[in-house]
Short mmCIF file of N, CA and C and ligand atoms in Angstrom, two decimals:
data_model
loop_
_atom_site.label_atom_id
_atom_site.label_comp_id
_atom_site.label_asym_id
_atom_site.label_seq_id
_atom_site.Cartn_x
_atom_site.Cartn_y
_atom_site.Cartn_z
N MET U 1 -2.16 39.28 -62.56
CA MET U 1 -3.42 38.69 -62.08
C MET U 1 -4.38 39.82 -61.81
N LYS U 2 -5.65 39.69 -62.35
CA LYS U 2 -6.61 40.77 -62.16
C LYS U 2 -6.96 40.90 -60.69
N SER U 3 -7.36 42.09 -60.27
CA SER U 3 -7.58 42.37 -58.84
C SER U 3 -8.64 41.45 -58.25
N LEU U 4 -9.73 41.16 -59.04
CA LEU U 4 -10.77 40.27 -58.52
C LEU U 4 -10.21 38.89 -58.25
N GLN U 5 -9.43 38.38 -59.20
CA GLN U 5 -8.81 37.07 -59.04
C GLN U 5 -7.90 37.06 -57.82
N ARG U 6 -7.11 38.19 -57.67
CA ARG U 6 -6.15 38.25 -56.56
C ARG U 6 -6.93 38.19 -55.24
N ARG U 7 -8.05 38.97 -55.17
CA ARG U 7 -8.81 38.98 -53.91
C ARG U 7 -9.33 37.58 -53.60
N ARG U 8 -9.85 36.88 -54.65
CA ARG U 8 -10.40 35.53 -54.42
C ARG U 8 -9.29 34.61 -53.94
N PHE U 9 -8.11 34.77 -54.55
CA PHE U 9 -6.96 33.93 -54.20
C PHE U 9 -6.60 34.14 -52.73
N ILE U 10 -6.57 35.42 -52.31
CA ILE U 10 -6.21 35.73 -50.92
C ILE U 10 -7.27 35.16 -49.97
N GLN U 11 -8.55 35.31 -50.34
CA GLN U 11 -9.63 34.80 -49.48
C GLN U 11 -9.51 33.29 -49.30
N GLN U 12 -9.22 32.59 -50.38
CA GLN U 12 -9.08 31.13 -50.30
C GLN U 12 -7.92 30.77 -49.37
N GLY U 13 -6.82 31.56 -49.48
CA GLY U 13 -5.66 31.29 -48.64
C GLY U 13 -6.02 31.45 -47.17
N ILE U 14 -6.75 32.51 -46.85
CA ILE U 14 -7.13 32.76 -45.45
C ILE U 14 -8.03 31.63 -44.95
N ALA U 15 -8.98 31.20 -45.80
CA ALA U 15 -9.90 30.12 -45.39
C ALA U 15 -9.12 28.84 -45.08
N CYS U 16 -8.16 28.50 -45.92
CA CYS U 16 -7.36 27.28 -45.68
C CYS U 16 -6.59 27.39 -44.38
N ALA U 17 -5.96 28.55 -44.16
CA ALA U 17 -5.14 28.73 -42.95
C ALA U 17 -6.02 28.59 -41.72
N THR U 18 -7.20 29.20 -41.75
CA THR U 18 -8.10 29.13 -40.60
C THR U 18 -8.52 27.69 -40.33
N GLY U 19 -8.84 26.94 -41.40
CA GLY U 19 -9.26 25.55 -41.26
C GLY U 19 -8.15 24.73 -40.61
N ALA U 20 -6.91 24.95 -41.06
CA ALA U 20 -5.78 24.19 -40.52
C ALA U 20 -5.60 24.51 -39.04
N LEU U 21 -5.75 25.78 -38.68
CA LEU U 21 -5.60 26.19 -37.27
C LEU U 21 -6.63 25.49 -36.40
N PHE U 22 -7.89 25.47 -36.84
CA PHE U 22 -8.95 24.82 -36.06
C PHE U 22 -8.68 23.34 -35.91
N ALA U 23 -8.22 22.71 -37.02
CA ALA U 23 -7.94 21.26 -36.97
C ALA U 23 -6.84 21.00 -35.95
N ALA U 24 -5.79 21.81 -35.98
CA ALA U 24 -4.67 21.62 -35.06
C ALA U 24 -5.14 21.81 -33.62
N ALA U 25 -5.93 22.85 -33.39
CA ALA U 25 -6.41 23.13 -32.03
C ALA U 25 -7.27 21.96 -31.56
N GLY U 26 -8.13 21.44 -32.45
CA GLY U 26 -9.03 20.35 -32.08
C GLY U 26 -8.23 19.11 -31.71
N SER U 27 -7.25 18.77 -32.50
CA SER U 27 -6.51 17.53 -32.22
C SER U 27 -5.66 17.69 -30.96
N THR U 28 -5.16 18.87 -30.72
CA THR U 28 -4.38 19.08 -29.49
C THR U 28 -5.29 18.91 -28.28
N ALA U 29 -6.47 19.47 -28.35
CA ALA U 29 -7.41 19.35 -27.23
C ALA U 29 -7.74 17.89 -27.00
N LEU U 30 -7.98 17.16 -28.04
CA LEU U 30 -8.34 15.73 -27.94
C LEU U 30 -7.20 14.94 -27.35
N ALA U 31 -5.97 15.28 -27.84
CA ALA U 31 -4.80 14.55 -27.35
C ALA U 31 -4.60 14.82 -25.87
N ALA U 32 -4.79 16.15 -25.50
CA ALA U 32 -4.60 16.52 -24.09
C ALA U 32 -5.61 15.81 -23.22
N GLU U 33 -6.86 15.60 -23.73
CA GLU U 33 -7.96 15.03 -22.97
C GLU U 33 -7.75 13.60 -22.70
N SER U 34 -7.11 12.89 -23.65
CA SER U 34 -7.12 11.46 -23.46
C SER U 34 -5.74 10.98 -23.07
N ALA U 35 -5.62 10.31 -21.81
CA ALA U 35 -4.37 9.73 -21.33
C ALA U 35 -4.45 8.21 -21.52
N THR U 36 -3.27 7.56 -21.49
CA THR U 36 -3.19 6.11 -21.63
C THR U 36 -2.80 5.46 -20.32
N TYR U 37 -3.51 4.39 -19.94
CA TYR U 37 -3.24 3.67 -18.70
C TYR U 37 -2.91 2.22 -19.06
N ALA U 38 -1.81 1.70 -18.45
CA ALA U 38 -1.37 0.35 -18.78
C ALA U 38 -1.99 -0.67 -17.83
N LEU U 39 -2.43 -1.78 -18.42
CA LEU U 39 -2.99 -2.90 -17.65
C LEU U 39 -2.43 -4.18 -18.25
N THR U 40 -1.87 -5.05 -17.39
CA THR U 40 -1.30 -6.31 -17.87
C THR U 40 -2.09 -7.50 -17.33
N ILE U 41 -2.36 -8.46 -18.20
CA ILE U 41 -3.06 -9.68 -17.80
C ILE U 41 -2.03 -10.79 -17.59
N HIS U 42 -2.03 -11.37 -16.37
CA HIS U 42 -1.18 -12.51 -16.06
C HIS U 42 -2.07 -13.73 -15.82
N ASP U 43 -1.44 -14.91 -15.64
CA ASP U 43 -2.23 -16.12 -15.41
C ASP U 43 -3.03 -16.05 -14.12
N ASP U 44 -2.50 -15.34 -13.14
CA ASP U 44 -3.13 -15.35 -11.82
C ASP U 44 -3.64 -13.99 -11.36
N LYS U 45 -3.42 -12.94 -12.13
CA LYS U 45 -3.86 -11.61 -11.67
C LYS U 45 -3.78 -10.58 -12.79
N PHE U 46 -4.47 -9.45 -12.58
CA PHE U 46 -4.28 -8.26 -13.41
C PHE U 46 -3.26 -7.40 -12.69
N GLU U 47 -2.49 -6.66 -13.49
CA GLU U 47 -1.50 -5.75 -12.87
C GLU U 47 -1.64 -4.37 -13.49
N PRO U 48 -2.05 -3.33 -12.75
CA PRO U 48 -2.45 -3.39 -11.36
C PRO U 48 -3.83 -4.03 -11.23
N GLU U 49 -4.16 -4.52 -10.05
CA GLU U 49 -5.46 -5.15 -9.81
C GLU U 49 -6.54 -4.08 -9.80
N THR U 50 -6.19 -2.89 -9.29
CA THR U 50 -7.10 -1.74 -9.33
C THR U 50 -6.42 -0.64 -10.12
N LEU U 51 -7.04 -0.28 -11.22
CA LEU U 51 -6.49 0.76 -12.10
C LEU U 51 -7.22 2.06 -11.84
N GLN U 52 -6.45 3.09 -11.47
CA GLN U 52 -7.05 4.38 -11.14
C GLN U 52 -7.13 5.25 -12.39
N VAL U 53 -8.31 5.77 -12.68
CA VAL U 53 -8.47 6.71 -13.80
C VAL U 53 -9.31 7.89 -13.34
N PRO U 54 -9.13 9.04 -13.99
CA PRO U 54 -9.90 10.21 -13.58
C PRO U 54 -11.35 10.17 -14.09
N ALA U 55 -12.25 10.76 -13.29
CA ALA U 55 -13.66 10.86 -13.68
C ALA U 55 -13.84 11.89 -14.79
N GLY U 56 -14.92 11.69 -15.57
CA GLY U 56 -15.30 12.69 -16.55
C GLY U 56 -14.39 12.80 -17.76
N LYS U 57 -13.48 11.87 -17.94
CA LYS U 57 -12.56 11.92 -19.09
C LYS U 57 -12.60 10.62 -19.88
N ARG U 58 -12.35 10.74 -21.17
CA ARG U 58 -12.22 9.56 -22.02
C ARG U 58 -10.78 9.10 -21.92
N VAL U 59 -10.59 7.85 -21.50
CA VAL U 59 -9.21 7.38 -21.33
C VAL U 59 -8.98 6.11 -22.14
N LYS U 60 -7.72 5.91 -22.50
CA LYS U 60 -7.33 4.73 -23.26
C LYS U 60 -6.59 3.77 -22.33
N ILE U 61 -7.03 2.51 -22.31
CA ILE U 61 -6.33 1.50 -21.53
C ILE U 61 -5.57 0.62 -22.51
N ALA U 62 -4.25 0.55 -22.32
CA ALA U 62 -3.43 -0.32 -23.16
C ALA U 62 -3.31 -1.65 -22.43
N ILE U 63 -4.05 -2.66 -22.94
CA ILE U 63 -4.11 -3.96 -22.26
C ILE U 63 -3.08 -4.91 -22.88
N THR U 64 -2.13 -5.35 -22.07
CA THR U 64 -1.10 -6.28 -22.52
C THR U 64 -1.40 -7.66 -21.97
N ASN U 65 -1.44 -8.65 -22.84
CA ASN U 65 -1.66 -10.03 -22.39
C ASN U 65 -0.30 -10.72 -22.26
N ALA U 66 0.16 -10.87 -21.01
CA ALA U 66 1.48 -11.48 -20.76
C ALA U 66 1.38 -13.00 -20.71
N ARG U 67 0.21 -13.55 -20.97
CA ARG U 67 0.01 -15.00 -20.90
C ARG U 67 0.43 -15.66 -22.21
N LYS U 68 0.44 -17.01 -22.18
CA LYS U 68 0.78 -17.77 -23.40
C LYS U 68 -0.47 -18.16 -24.17
N SER U 69 -1.62 -17.79 -23.60
CA SER U 69 -2.87 -18.10 -24.30
C SER U 69 -3.75 -16.84 -24.34
N PRO U 70 -4.76 -16.81 -25.22
CA PRO U 70 -5.58 -15.60 -25.35
C PRO U 70 -6.36 -15.30 -24.07
N SER U 71 -6.67 -14.02 -23.86
CA SER U 71 -7.49 -13.59 -22.74
C SER U 71 -8.59 -12.68 -23.26
N GLU U 72 -9.63 -12.50 -22.45
CA GLU U 72 -10.69 -11.58 -22.84
C GLU U 72 -11.00 -10.65 -21.68
N PHE U 73 -10.70 -9.35 -21.89
CA PHE U 73 -11.07 -8.33 -20.90
C PHE U 73 -12.58 -8.18 -21.02
N GLU U 74 -13.30 -8.37 -19.92
CA GLU U 74 -14.76 -8.25 -19.97
C GLU U 74 -15.28 -7.49 -18.76
N SER U 75 -16.18 -6.55 -19.02
CA SER U 75 -16.83 -5.80 -17.94
C SER U 75 -18.25 -5.46 -18.34
N ALA U 76 -19.22 -6.01 -17.60
CA ALA U 76 -20.62 -5.67 -17.87
C ALA U 76 -20.87 -4.22 -17.47
N GLU U 77 -20.24 -3.79 -16.36
CA GLU U 77 -20.46 -2.42 -15.86
C GLU U 77 -19.93 -1.37 -16.83
N LEU U 78 -18.87 -1.70 -17.57
CA LEU U 78 -18.30 -0.77 -18.54
C LEU U 78 -18.81 -1.06 -19.95
N SER U 79 -19.64 -2.10 -20.08
CA SER U 79 -20.11 -2.58 -21.40
C SER U 79 -18.96 -2.75 -22.37
N ARG U 80 -17.94 -3.45 -21.91
CA ARG U 80 -16.78 -3.68 -22.76
C ARG U 80 -16.39 -5.14 -22.75
N GLU U 81 -15.96 -5.61 -23.91
CA GLU U 81 -15.49 -6.98 -24.06
C GLU U 81 -14.41 -6.94 -25.14
N LYS U 82 -13.21 -7.40 -24.82
CA LYS U 82 -12.14 -7.33 -25.81
C LYS U 82 -11.20 -8.53 -25.67
N ILE U 83 -11.04 -9.28 -26.78
CA ILE U 83 -10.11 -10.40 -26.76
C ILE U 83 -8.71 -9.88 -27.03
N VAL U 84 -7.76 -10.28 -26.19
CA VAL U 84 -6.37 -9.87 -26.37
C VAL U 84 -5.53 -11.13 -26.59
N PRO U 85 -5.03 -11.34 -27.82
CA PRO U 85 -4.22 -12.54 -28.09
C PRO U 85 -2.96 -12.57 -27.21
N ALA U 86 -2.41 -13.78 -27.03
CA ALA U 86 -1.22 -13.95 -26.20
C ALA U 86 -0.09 -13.04 -26.67
N GLY U 87 0.53 -12.35 -25.72
CA GLY U 87 1.71 -11.54 -26.03
C GLY U 87 1.44 -10.19 -26.67
N LEU U 88 0.18 -9.88 -26.97
CA LEU U 88 -0.13 -8.61 -27.65
C LEU U 88 -0.64 -7.55 -26.70
N THR U 89 -0.59 -6.29 -27.17
CA THR U 89 -1.16 -5.15 -26.46
C THR U 89 -2.21 -4.50 -27.34
N LEU U 90 -3.43 -4.37 -26.83
CA LEU U 90 -4.51 -3.73 -27.58
C LEU U 90 -5.06 -2.57 -26.76
N ASP U 91 -5.59 -1.55 -27.45
CA ASP U 91 -6.16 -0.39 -26.77
C ASP U 91 -7.66 -0.54 -26.58
N LEU U 92 -8.12 -0.07 -25.43
CA LEU U 92 -9.55 -0.07 -25.11
C LEU U 92 -9.89 1.32 -24.60
N TRP U 93 -10.90 1.95 -25.23
CA TRP U 93 -11.31 3.28 -24.78
C TRP U 93 -12.49 3.16 -23.83
N ILE U 94 -12.43 3.90 -22.71
CA ILE U 94 -13.58 3.94 -21.80
C ILE U 94 -13.84 5.39 -21.39
N GLY U 95 -15.02 5.58 -20.90
CA GLY U 95 -15.37 6.87 -20.34
C GLY U 95 -15.97 7.83 -21.35
N PRO U 96 -16.28 9.03 -20.86
CA PRO U 96 -16.13 9.52 -19.49
C PRO U 96 -17.00 8.81 -18.47
N LEU U 97 -16.45 8.51 -17.29
CA LEU U 97 -17.14 7.77 -16.24
C LEU U 97 -17.35 8.61 -14.99
N LYS U 98 -18.38 8.22 -14.23
CA LYS U 98 -18.62 8.85 -12.94
C LYS U 98 -17.73 8.18 -11.89
N PRO U 99 -17.42 8.90 -10.80
CA PRO U 99 -16.61 8.27 -9.74
C PRO U 99 -17.26 6.98 -9.25
N GLY U 100 -16.39 5.99 -8.95
CA GLY U 100 -16.90 4.72 -8.45
C GLY U 100 -15.95 3.61 -8.85
N LYS U 101 -16.34 2.36 -8.50
CA LYS U 101 -15.51 1.19 -8.83
C LYS U 101 -16.25 0.32 -9.84
N TYR U 102 -15.56 -0.05 -10.89
CA TYR U 102 -16.16 -0.85 -11.97
C TYR U 102 -15.37 -2.16 -12.10
N ALA U 103 -16.08 -3.27 -11.96
CA ALA U 103 -15.41 -4.57 -11.99
C ALA U 103 -15.16 -5.05 -13.42
N PHE U 104 -14.06 -5.78 -13.59
CA PHE U 104 -13.81 -6.47 -14.85
C PHE U 104 -13.15 -7.81 -14.55
N PHE U 105 -13.11 -8.69 -15.51
CA PHE U 105 -12.47 -9.99 -15.32
C PHE U 105 -11.98 -10.53 -16.65
N ASP U 106 -11.17 -11.62 -16.56
CA ASP U 106 -10.70 -12.29 -17.77
C ASP U 106 -11.70 -13.39 -18.08
N ASP U 107 -12.49 -13.23 -19.12
CA ASP U 107 -13.54 -14.19 -19.40
C ASP U 107 -13.00 -15.56 -19.80
N PHE U 108 -11.71 -15.61 -20.22
CA PHE U 108 -11.10 -16.90 -20.55
C PHE U 108 -10.40 -17.51 -19.34
N ASN U 109 -10.40 -16.75 -18.22
CA ASN U 109 -9.78 -17.21 -16.97
C ASN U 109 -10.50 -16.50 -15.83
N PRO U 110 -11.80 -16.83 -15.61
CA PRO U 110 -12.71 -15.98 -14.83
C PRO U 110 -12.35 -15.73 -13.37
N ALA U 111 -11.43 -16.52 -12.84
CA ALA U 111 -11.03 -16.29 -11.44
C ALA U 111 -10.20 -15.01 -11.31
N VAL U 112 -9.69 -14.55 -12.43
CA VAL U 112 -8.84 -13.35 -12.41
C VAL U 112 -9.71 -12.12 -12.63
N LYS U 113 -9.73 -11.27 -11.60
CA LYS U 113 -10.61 -10.09 -11.60
C LYS U 113 -9.82 -8.82 -11.30
N GLY U 114 -10.42 -7.70 -11.64
CA GLY U 114 -9.81 -6.41 -11.30
C GLY U 114 -10.87 -5.33 -11.26
N TRP U 115 -10.39 -4.13 -10.97
CA TRP U 115 -11.31 -2.99 -10.88
C TRP U 115 -10.74 -1.77 -11.56
N ILE U 116 -11.63 -1.00 -12.16
CA ILE U 116 -11.29 0.35 -12.58
C ILE U 116 -11.86 1.25 -11.49
N GLU U 117 -10.96 1.98 -10.84
CA GLU U 117 -11.42 2.90 -9.80
C GLU U 117 -11.39 4.31 -10.38
N VAL U 118 -12.55 4.91 -10.46
CA VAL U 118 -12.68 6.24 -11.06
C VAL U 118 -12.80 7.27 -9.95
N THR U 119 -11.90 8.22 -9.98
CA THR U 119 -11.92 9.24 -8.92
C THR U 119 -12.02 10.63 -9.53
N ALA U 120 -12.81 11.48 -8.85
CA ALA U 120 -12.91 12.86 -9.28
C ALA U 120 -11.64 13.58 -8.85
N LYS U 121 -11.30 14.65 -9.58
CA LYS U 121 -10.08 15.40 -9.27
C LYS U 121 -10.10 15.82 -7.80
N GLY U 122 -8.94 15.64 -7.09
CA GLY U 122 -8.81 16.11 -5.71
C GLY U 122 -9.29 15.08 -4.71
N GLN U 123 -9.92 13.95 -5.21
CA GLN U 123 -10.37 12.88 -4.28
C GLN U 123 -9.22 11.97 -3.89
CU1 LIG Q 1 -16.87 -12.68 -22.95
#
């Protein structure tokens, strides 16, 4: 292989390796940033009724509908609305949020309410 070709080949190899490293670092950071919090919908309550999540982070809520009929997680304060069929678990991403309490309810069973309580680290 001529020296020019060899140099180009080596440069391409370095570029690929660097790209892969950045991609790996990026996905690790993203994975580290986002935690999953479980929330279950029952006929008479959410479990937990108040879900604690950290401020300033994007978090995933895994919503399980333990009922025999569909439910809808709804929150005007979080601008979220998600139908969860009976017996299924669906993910809902929220945040980053400021510290405080955010109300939500089951729009298909509106008497059932809950809160997302967002706390800053150390609070
Ligand atoms: Cu709704």
